[in-house]
Backbone as CSV, one residue per row, in Angstrom:
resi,resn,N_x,N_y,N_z,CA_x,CA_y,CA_z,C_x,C_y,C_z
1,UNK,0.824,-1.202,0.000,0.000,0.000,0.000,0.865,1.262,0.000
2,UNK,2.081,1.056,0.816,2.768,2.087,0.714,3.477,3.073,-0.509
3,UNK,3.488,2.028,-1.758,3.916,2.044,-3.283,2.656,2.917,-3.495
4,UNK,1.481,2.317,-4.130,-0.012,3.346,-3.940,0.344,4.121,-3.556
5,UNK,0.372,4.519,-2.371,0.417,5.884,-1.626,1.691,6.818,-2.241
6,UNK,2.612,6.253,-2.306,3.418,6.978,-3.545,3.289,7.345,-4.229
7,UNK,2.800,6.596,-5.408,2.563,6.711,-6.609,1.157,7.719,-6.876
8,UNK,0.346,7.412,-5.750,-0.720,8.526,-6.030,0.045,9.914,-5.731
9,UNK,0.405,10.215,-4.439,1.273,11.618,-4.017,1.926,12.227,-4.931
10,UNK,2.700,11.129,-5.931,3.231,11.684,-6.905,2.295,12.208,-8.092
11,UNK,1.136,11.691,-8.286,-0.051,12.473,-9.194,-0.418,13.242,-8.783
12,UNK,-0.639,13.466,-7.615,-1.225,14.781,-7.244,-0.355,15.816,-7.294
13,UNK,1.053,15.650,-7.580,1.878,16.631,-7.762,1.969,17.136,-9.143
14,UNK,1.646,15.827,-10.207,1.725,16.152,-11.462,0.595,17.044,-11.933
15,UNK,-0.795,16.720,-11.272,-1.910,17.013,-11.371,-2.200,18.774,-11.482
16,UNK,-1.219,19.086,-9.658,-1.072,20.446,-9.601,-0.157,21.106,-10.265
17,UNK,1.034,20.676,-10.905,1.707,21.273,-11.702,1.194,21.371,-13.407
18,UNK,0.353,20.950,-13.433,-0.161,20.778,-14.661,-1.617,22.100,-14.431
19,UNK,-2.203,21.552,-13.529,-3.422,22.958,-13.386,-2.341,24.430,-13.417
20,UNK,-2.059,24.330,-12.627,-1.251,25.799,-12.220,-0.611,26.409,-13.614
21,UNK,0.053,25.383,-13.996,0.655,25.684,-15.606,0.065,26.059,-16.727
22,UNK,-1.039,25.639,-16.698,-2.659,25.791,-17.721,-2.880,27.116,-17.071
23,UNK,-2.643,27.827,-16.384,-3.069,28.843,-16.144,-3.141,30.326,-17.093
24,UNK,-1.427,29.911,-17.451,-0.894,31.075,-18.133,-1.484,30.777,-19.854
25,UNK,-2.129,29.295,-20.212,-3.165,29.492,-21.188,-4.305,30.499,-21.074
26,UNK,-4.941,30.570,-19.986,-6.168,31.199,-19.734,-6.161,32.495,-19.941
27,UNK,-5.045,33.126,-19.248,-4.320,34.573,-19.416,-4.130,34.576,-20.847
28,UNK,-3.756,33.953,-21.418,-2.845,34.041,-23.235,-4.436,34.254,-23.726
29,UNK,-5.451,33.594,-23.423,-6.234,33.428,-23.943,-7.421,34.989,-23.724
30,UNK,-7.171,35.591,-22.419,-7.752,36.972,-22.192,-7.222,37.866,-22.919
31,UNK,-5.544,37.928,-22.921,-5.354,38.754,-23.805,-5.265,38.946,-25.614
32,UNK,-5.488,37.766,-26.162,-5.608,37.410,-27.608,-6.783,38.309,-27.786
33,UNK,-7.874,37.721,-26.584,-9.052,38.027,-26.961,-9.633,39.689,-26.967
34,UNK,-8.375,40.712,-26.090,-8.656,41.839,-26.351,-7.849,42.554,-27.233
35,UNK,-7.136,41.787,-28.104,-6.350,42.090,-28.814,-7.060,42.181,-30.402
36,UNK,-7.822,40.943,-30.118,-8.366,40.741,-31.520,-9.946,42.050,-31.390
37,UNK,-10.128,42.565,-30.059,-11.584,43.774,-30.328,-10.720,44.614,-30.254
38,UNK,-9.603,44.966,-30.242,-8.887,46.162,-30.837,-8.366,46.178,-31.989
39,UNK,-8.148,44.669,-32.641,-7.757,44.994,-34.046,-8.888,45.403,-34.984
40,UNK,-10.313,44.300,-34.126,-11.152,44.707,-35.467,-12.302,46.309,-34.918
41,UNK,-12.429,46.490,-33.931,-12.942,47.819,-33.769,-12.207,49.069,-33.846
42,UNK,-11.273,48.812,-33.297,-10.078,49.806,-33.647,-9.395,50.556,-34.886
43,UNK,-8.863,49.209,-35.336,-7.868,49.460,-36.254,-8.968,48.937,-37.591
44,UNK,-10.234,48.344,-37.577,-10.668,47.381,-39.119,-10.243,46.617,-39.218
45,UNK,-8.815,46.053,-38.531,-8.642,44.960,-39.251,-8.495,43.956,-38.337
46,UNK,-9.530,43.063,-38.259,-9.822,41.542,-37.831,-8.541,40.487,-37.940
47,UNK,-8.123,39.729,-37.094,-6.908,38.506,-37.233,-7.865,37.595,-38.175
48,UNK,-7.538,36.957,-38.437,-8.360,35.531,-39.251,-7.366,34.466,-37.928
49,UNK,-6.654,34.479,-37.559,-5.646,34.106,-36.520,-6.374,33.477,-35.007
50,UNK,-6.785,34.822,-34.768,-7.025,34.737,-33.083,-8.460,33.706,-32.569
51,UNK,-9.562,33.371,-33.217,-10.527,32.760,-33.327,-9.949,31.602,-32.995
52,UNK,-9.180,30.813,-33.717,-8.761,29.370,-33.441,-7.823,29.263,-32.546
53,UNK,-6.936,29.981,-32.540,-5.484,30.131,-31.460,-6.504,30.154,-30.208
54,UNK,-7.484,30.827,-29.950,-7.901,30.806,-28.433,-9.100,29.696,-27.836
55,UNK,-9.745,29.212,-29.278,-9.940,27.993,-29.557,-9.455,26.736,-28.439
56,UNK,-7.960,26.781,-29.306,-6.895,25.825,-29.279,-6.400,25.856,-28.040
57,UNK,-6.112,27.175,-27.518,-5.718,27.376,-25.904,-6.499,26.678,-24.805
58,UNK,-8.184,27.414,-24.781,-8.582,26.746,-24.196,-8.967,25.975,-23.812
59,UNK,-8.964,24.715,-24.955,-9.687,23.533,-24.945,-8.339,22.680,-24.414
60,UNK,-6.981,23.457,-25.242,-5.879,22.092,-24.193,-5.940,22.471,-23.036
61,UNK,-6.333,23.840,-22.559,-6.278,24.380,-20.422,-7.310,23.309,-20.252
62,UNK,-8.793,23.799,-20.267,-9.638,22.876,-20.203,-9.391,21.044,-19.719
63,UNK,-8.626,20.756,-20.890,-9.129,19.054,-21.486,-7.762,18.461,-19.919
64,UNK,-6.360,19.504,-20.228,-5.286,19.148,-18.981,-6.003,19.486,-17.794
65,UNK,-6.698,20.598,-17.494,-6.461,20.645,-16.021,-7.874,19.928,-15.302
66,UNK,-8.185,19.249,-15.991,-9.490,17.919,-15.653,-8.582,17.350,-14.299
67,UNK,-7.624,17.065,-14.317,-6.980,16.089,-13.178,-6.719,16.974,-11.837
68,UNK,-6.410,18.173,-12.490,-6.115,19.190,-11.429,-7.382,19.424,-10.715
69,UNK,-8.363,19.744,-11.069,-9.532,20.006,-10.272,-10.620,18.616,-9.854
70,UNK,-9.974,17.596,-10.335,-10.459,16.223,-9.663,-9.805,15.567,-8.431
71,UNK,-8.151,16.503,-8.257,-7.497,16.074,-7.556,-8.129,16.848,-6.448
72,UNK,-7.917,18.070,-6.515,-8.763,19.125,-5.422,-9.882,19.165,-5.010
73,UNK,-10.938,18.270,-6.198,-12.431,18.043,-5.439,-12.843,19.652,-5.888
74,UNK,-12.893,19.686,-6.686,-13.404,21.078,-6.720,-14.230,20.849,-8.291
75,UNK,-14.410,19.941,-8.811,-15.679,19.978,-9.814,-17.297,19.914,-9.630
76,UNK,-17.479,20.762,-10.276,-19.080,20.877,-10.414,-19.962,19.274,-9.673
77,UNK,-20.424,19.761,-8.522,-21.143,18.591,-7.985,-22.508,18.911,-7.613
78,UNK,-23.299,17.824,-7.053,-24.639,18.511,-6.993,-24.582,17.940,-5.317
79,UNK,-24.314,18.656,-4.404,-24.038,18.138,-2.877,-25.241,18.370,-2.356
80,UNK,-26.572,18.500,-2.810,-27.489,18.014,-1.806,-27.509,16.320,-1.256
81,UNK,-27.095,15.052,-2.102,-26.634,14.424,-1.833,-26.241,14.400,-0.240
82,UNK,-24.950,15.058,-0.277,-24.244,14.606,0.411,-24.631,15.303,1.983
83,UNK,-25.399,15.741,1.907,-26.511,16.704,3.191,-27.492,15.996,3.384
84,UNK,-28.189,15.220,2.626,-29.425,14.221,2.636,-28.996,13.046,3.687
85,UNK,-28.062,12.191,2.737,-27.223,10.847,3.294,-26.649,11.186,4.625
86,UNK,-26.219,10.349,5.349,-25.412,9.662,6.136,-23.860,9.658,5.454
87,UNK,-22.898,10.261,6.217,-21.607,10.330,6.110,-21.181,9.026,5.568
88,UNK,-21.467,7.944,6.177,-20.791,6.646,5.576,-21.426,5.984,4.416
89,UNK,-22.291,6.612,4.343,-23.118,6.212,3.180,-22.348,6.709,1.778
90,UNK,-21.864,8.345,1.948,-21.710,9.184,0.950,-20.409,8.906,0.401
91,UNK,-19.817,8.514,1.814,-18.241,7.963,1.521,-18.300,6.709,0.112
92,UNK,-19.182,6.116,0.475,-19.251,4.588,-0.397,-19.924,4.981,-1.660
93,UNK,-20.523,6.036,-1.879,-21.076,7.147,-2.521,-19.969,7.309,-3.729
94,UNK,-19.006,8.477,-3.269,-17.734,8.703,-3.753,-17.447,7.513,-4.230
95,UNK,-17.022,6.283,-3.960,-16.039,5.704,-4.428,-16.847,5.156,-5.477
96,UNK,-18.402,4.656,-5.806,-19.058,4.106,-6.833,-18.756,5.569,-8.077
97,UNK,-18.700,6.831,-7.221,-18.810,7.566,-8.559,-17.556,7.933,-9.339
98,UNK,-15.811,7.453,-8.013,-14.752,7.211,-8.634,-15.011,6.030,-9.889
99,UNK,-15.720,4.941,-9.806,-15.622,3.608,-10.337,-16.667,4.347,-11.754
100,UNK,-17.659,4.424,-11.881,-18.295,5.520,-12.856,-17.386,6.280,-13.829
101,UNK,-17.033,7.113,-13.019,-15.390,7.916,-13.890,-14.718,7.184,-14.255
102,UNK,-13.939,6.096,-13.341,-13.056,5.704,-13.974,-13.336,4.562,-15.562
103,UNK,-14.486,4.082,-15.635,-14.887,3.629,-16.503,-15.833,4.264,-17.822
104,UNK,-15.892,5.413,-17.402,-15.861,6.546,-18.478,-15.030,7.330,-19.579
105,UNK,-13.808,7.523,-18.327,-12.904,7.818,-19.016,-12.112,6.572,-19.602
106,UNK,-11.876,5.672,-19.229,-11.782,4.654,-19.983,-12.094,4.155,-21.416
107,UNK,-13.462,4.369,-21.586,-14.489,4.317,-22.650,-14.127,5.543,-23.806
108,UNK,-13.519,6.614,-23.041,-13.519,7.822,-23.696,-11.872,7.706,-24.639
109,UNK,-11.300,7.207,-23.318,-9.738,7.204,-24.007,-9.643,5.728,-25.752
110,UNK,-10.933,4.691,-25.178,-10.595,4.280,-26.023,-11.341,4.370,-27.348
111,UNK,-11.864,5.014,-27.184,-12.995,5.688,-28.655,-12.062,6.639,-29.405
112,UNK,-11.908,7.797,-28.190,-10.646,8.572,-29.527,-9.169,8.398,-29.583
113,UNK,-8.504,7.078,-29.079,-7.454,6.531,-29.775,-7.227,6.842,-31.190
114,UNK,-7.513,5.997,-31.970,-7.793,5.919,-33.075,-8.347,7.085,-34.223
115,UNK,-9.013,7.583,-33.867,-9.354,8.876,-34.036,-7.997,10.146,-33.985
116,UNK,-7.886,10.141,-33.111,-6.965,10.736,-32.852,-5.372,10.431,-33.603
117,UNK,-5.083,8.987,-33.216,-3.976,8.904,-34.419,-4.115,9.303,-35.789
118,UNK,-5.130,9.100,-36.466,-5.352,9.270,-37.577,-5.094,10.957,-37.948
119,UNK,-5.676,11.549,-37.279,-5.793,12.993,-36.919,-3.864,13.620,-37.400
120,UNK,-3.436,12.846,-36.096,-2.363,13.354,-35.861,-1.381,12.952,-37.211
121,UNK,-1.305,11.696,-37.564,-0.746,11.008,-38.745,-0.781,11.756,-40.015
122,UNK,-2.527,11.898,-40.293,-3.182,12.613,-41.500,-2.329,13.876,-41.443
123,UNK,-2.315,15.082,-40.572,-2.074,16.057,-40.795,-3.376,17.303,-40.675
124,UNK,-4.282,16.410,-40.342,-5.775,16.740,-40.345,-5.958,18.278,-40.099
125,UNK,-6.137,19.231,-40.530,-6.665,20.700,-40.630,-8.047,21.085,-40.319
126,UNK,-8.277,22.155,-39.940,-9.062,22.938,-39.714,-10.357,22.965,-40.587
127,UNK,-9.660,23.497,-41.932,-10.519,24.115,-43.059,-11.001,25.212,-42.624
128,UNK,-10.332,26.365,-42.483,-10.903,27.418,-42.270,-9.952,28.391,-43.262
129,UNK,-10.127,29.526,-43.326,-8.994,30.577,-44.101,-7.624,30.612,-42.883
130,UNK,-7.944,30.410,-42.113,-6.341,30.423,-41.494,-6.319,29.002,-41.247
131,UNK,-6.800,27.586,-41.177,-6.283,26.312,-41.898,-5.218,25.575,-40.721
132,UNK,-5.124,25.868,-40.051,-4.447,24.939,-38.425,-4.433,23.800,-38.759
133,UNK,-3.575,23.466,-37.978,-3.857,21.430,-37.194,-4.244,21.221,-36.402
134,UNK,-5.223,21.781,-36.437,-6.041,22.465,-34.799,-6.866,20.375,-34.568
135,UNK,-7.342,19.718,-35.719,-8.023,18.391,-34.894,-6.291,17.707,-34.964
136,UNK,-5.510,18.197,-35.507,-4.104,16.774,-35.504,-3.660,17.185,-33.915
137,UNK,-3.763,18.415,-33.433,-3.479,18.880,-32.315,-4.501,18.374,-30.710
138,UNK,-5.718,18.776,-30.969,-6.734,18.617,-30.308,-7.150,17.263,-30.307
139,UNK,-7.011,16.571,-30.980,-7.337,14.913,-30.617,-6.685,14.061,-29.741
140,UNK,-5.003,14.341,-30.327,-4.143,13.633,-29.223,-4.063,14.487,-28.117
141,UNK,-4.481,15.351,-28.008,-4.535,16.509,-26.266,-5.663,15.979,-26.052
142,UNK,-6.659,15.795,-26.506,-7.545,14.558,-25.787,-7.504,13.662,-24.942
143,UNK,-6.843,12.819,-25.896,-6.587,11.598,-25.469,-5.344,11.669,-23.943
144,UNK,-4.396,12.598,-24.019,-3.150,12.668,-22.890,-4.114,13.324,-21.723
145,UNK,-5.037,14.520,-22.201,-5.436,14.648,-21.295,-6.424,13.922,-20.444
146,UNK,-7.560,13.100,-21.209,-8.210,11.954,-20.626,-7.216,11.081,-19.662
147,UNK,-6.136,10.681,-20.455,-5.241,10.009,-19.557,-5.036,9.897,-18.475
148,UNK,-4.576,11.753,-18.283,-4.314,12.116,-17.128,-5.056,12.215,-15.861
149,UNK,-6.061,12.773,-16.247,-7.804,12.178,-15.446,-8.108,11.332,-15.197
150,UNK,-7.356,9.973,-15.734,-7.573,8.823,-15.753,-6.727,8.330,-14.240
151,UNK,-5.564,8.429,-14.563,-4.373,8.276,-13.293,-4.802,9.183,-11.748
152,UNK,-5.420,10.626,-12.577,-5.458,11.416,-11.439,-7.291,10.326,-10.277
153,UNK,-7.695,9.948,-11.121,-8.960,9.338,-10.538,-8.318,7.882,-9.820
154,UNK,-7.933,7.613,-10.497,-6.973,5.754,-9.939,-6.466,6.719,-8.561
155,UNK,-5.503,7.945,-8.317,-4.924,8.333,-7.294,-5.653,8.635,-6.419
156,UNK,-7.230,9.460,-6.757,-8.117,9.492,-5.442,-8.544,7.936,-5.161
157,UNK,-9.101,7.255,-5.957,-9.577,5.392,-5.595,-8.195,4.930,-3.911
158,UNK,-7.135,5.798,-4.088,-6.166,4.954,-3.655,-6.252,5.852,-1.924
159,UNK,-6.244,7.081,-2.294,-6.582,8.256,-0.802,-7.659,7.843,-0.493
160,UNK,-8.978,7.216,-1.412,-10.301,6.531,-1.011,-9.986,5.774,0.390
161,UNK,-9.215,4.883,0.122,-9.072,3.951,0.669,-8.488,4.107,1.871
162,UNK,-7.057,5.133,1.803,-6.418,5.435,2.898,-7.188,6.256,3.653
163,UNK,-8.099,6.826,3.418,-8.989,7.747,4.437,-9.774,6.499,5.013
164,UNK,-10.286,5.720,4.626,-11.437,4.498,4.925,-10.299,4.230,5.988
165,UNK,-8.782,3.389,5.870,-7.910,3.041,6.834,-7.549,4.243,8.058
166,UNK,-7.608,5.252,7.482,-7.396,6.385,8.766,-8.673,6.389,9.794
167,UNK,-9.774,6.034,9.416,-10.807,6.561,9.674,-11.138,4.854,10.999
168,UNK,-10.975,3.696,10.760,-10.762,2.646,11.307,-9.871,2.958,12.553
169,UNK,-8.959,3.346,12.303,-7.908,3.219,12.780,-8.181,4.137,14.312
170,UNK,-8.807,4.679,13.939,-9.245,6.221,14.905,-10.425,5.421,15.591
C-alpha cells in the first residue's frame, strides 16, 4: 500500500503542476481576446488568426487541467446528496462515482485513440482561411489529457481507501 500511496502523491503533484501551468493558457487566452476587439474595432482589421489560437488554448487548459480540479475536489457537484445521506453512506457514494469515472474515461480514451492517431498522422486541418492542425493537435490533447484524469482518478480510488484506513484506525 505504501507504493499506492506513492505513486498517487506523486499524481497529485503532477496534477497540480499541470493545473497551475494551464493557467498562463487562460491569461494568453484573455489577452488574444482583447487584442483581436482592438484589431477589429479599432484598427478594421480583424486577425483571421485569433478565433482558433484561443480555440486551441482553451480547450488544451480545459481538457489538462481535468486532473487538477479532480485532484482538489473542486468539480461541479450537486451536494445536496451529500446533506441528505449519512456520512458513511456518501463515503461509499464517492467511491461508486470514482468507479463511474473511472470507466468513463476509460471508454472515452478508447474511442478517440484511433481517431486521434489518424488525426495526428493525417495532418488533419481545420478548413478554415487560417487552416491549423487544430483536430491533428486537439485529438491527441484529448486523449493525454483523458489520460491524465484517468491516473489522477486511480490516485483518489487509492486516498479513497487510505482515508477508509485512517478513519478505522481512529
Amino acid at each position: 500500500m505504501r507504493l499506492l500511496s506513492r505513486l498517487a502523491a506523486g499524481m497529485d503533484r503532477i496534477s497540480a503542476f499541470i493545473g497551475y501551468a494551464c493557467a498562463v493558457l487562460f491569461f494568453t487566452c484573455i489577452v488574444l481576446s482583447a487584442l483581436e476587439v482592438v484589431m477589429r474595432y479599432v484598427f478594421d482589421a480583424p486577425t483571421q488568426w485569433t478565433f482558433e489560437t484561443v480555440m486551441a488554448l482553451c480547450a488544451t487548459g480545459w481538457v489538462m487541467t481535468s486532473g487538477y480540479v479532480t485532484q482538489r475536489k473542486r468539480h461541479i457537484a450537486i451536494t445536496m446528496m451529500e446533506l441528505v445521506v449519512p456520512a458513511h453512506v456518501w463515503k461509499k457514494m464517492e467511491l461508486v462515482s470514482l468507479g463511474v469515472a473511472i470507466f468513463a474515461l476509460s471508454a472515452l480514451i478508447w474511442a478517440t485513440w484511433e481517431p486521434a492517431m489518424m488525426a495526428l498522422h493525417g495532418g488533419e486541418r481545420s478548413g478554415s482561411s487560417f487552416n491549423p492542425l487544430l483536430p491533428a493537435y486537439l485529438k491527441p490533447t484529448l486523449v493525454v489529457g483523458a489520460f491524465l484524469y484517468l491516473l489522477q482518478l486511480l490516485a483518489n480510488v487509492v486516498h479513497w481507501f487510505e482515508d477508509q484506513a485512517k478513519g478505522e484506525a481512529e
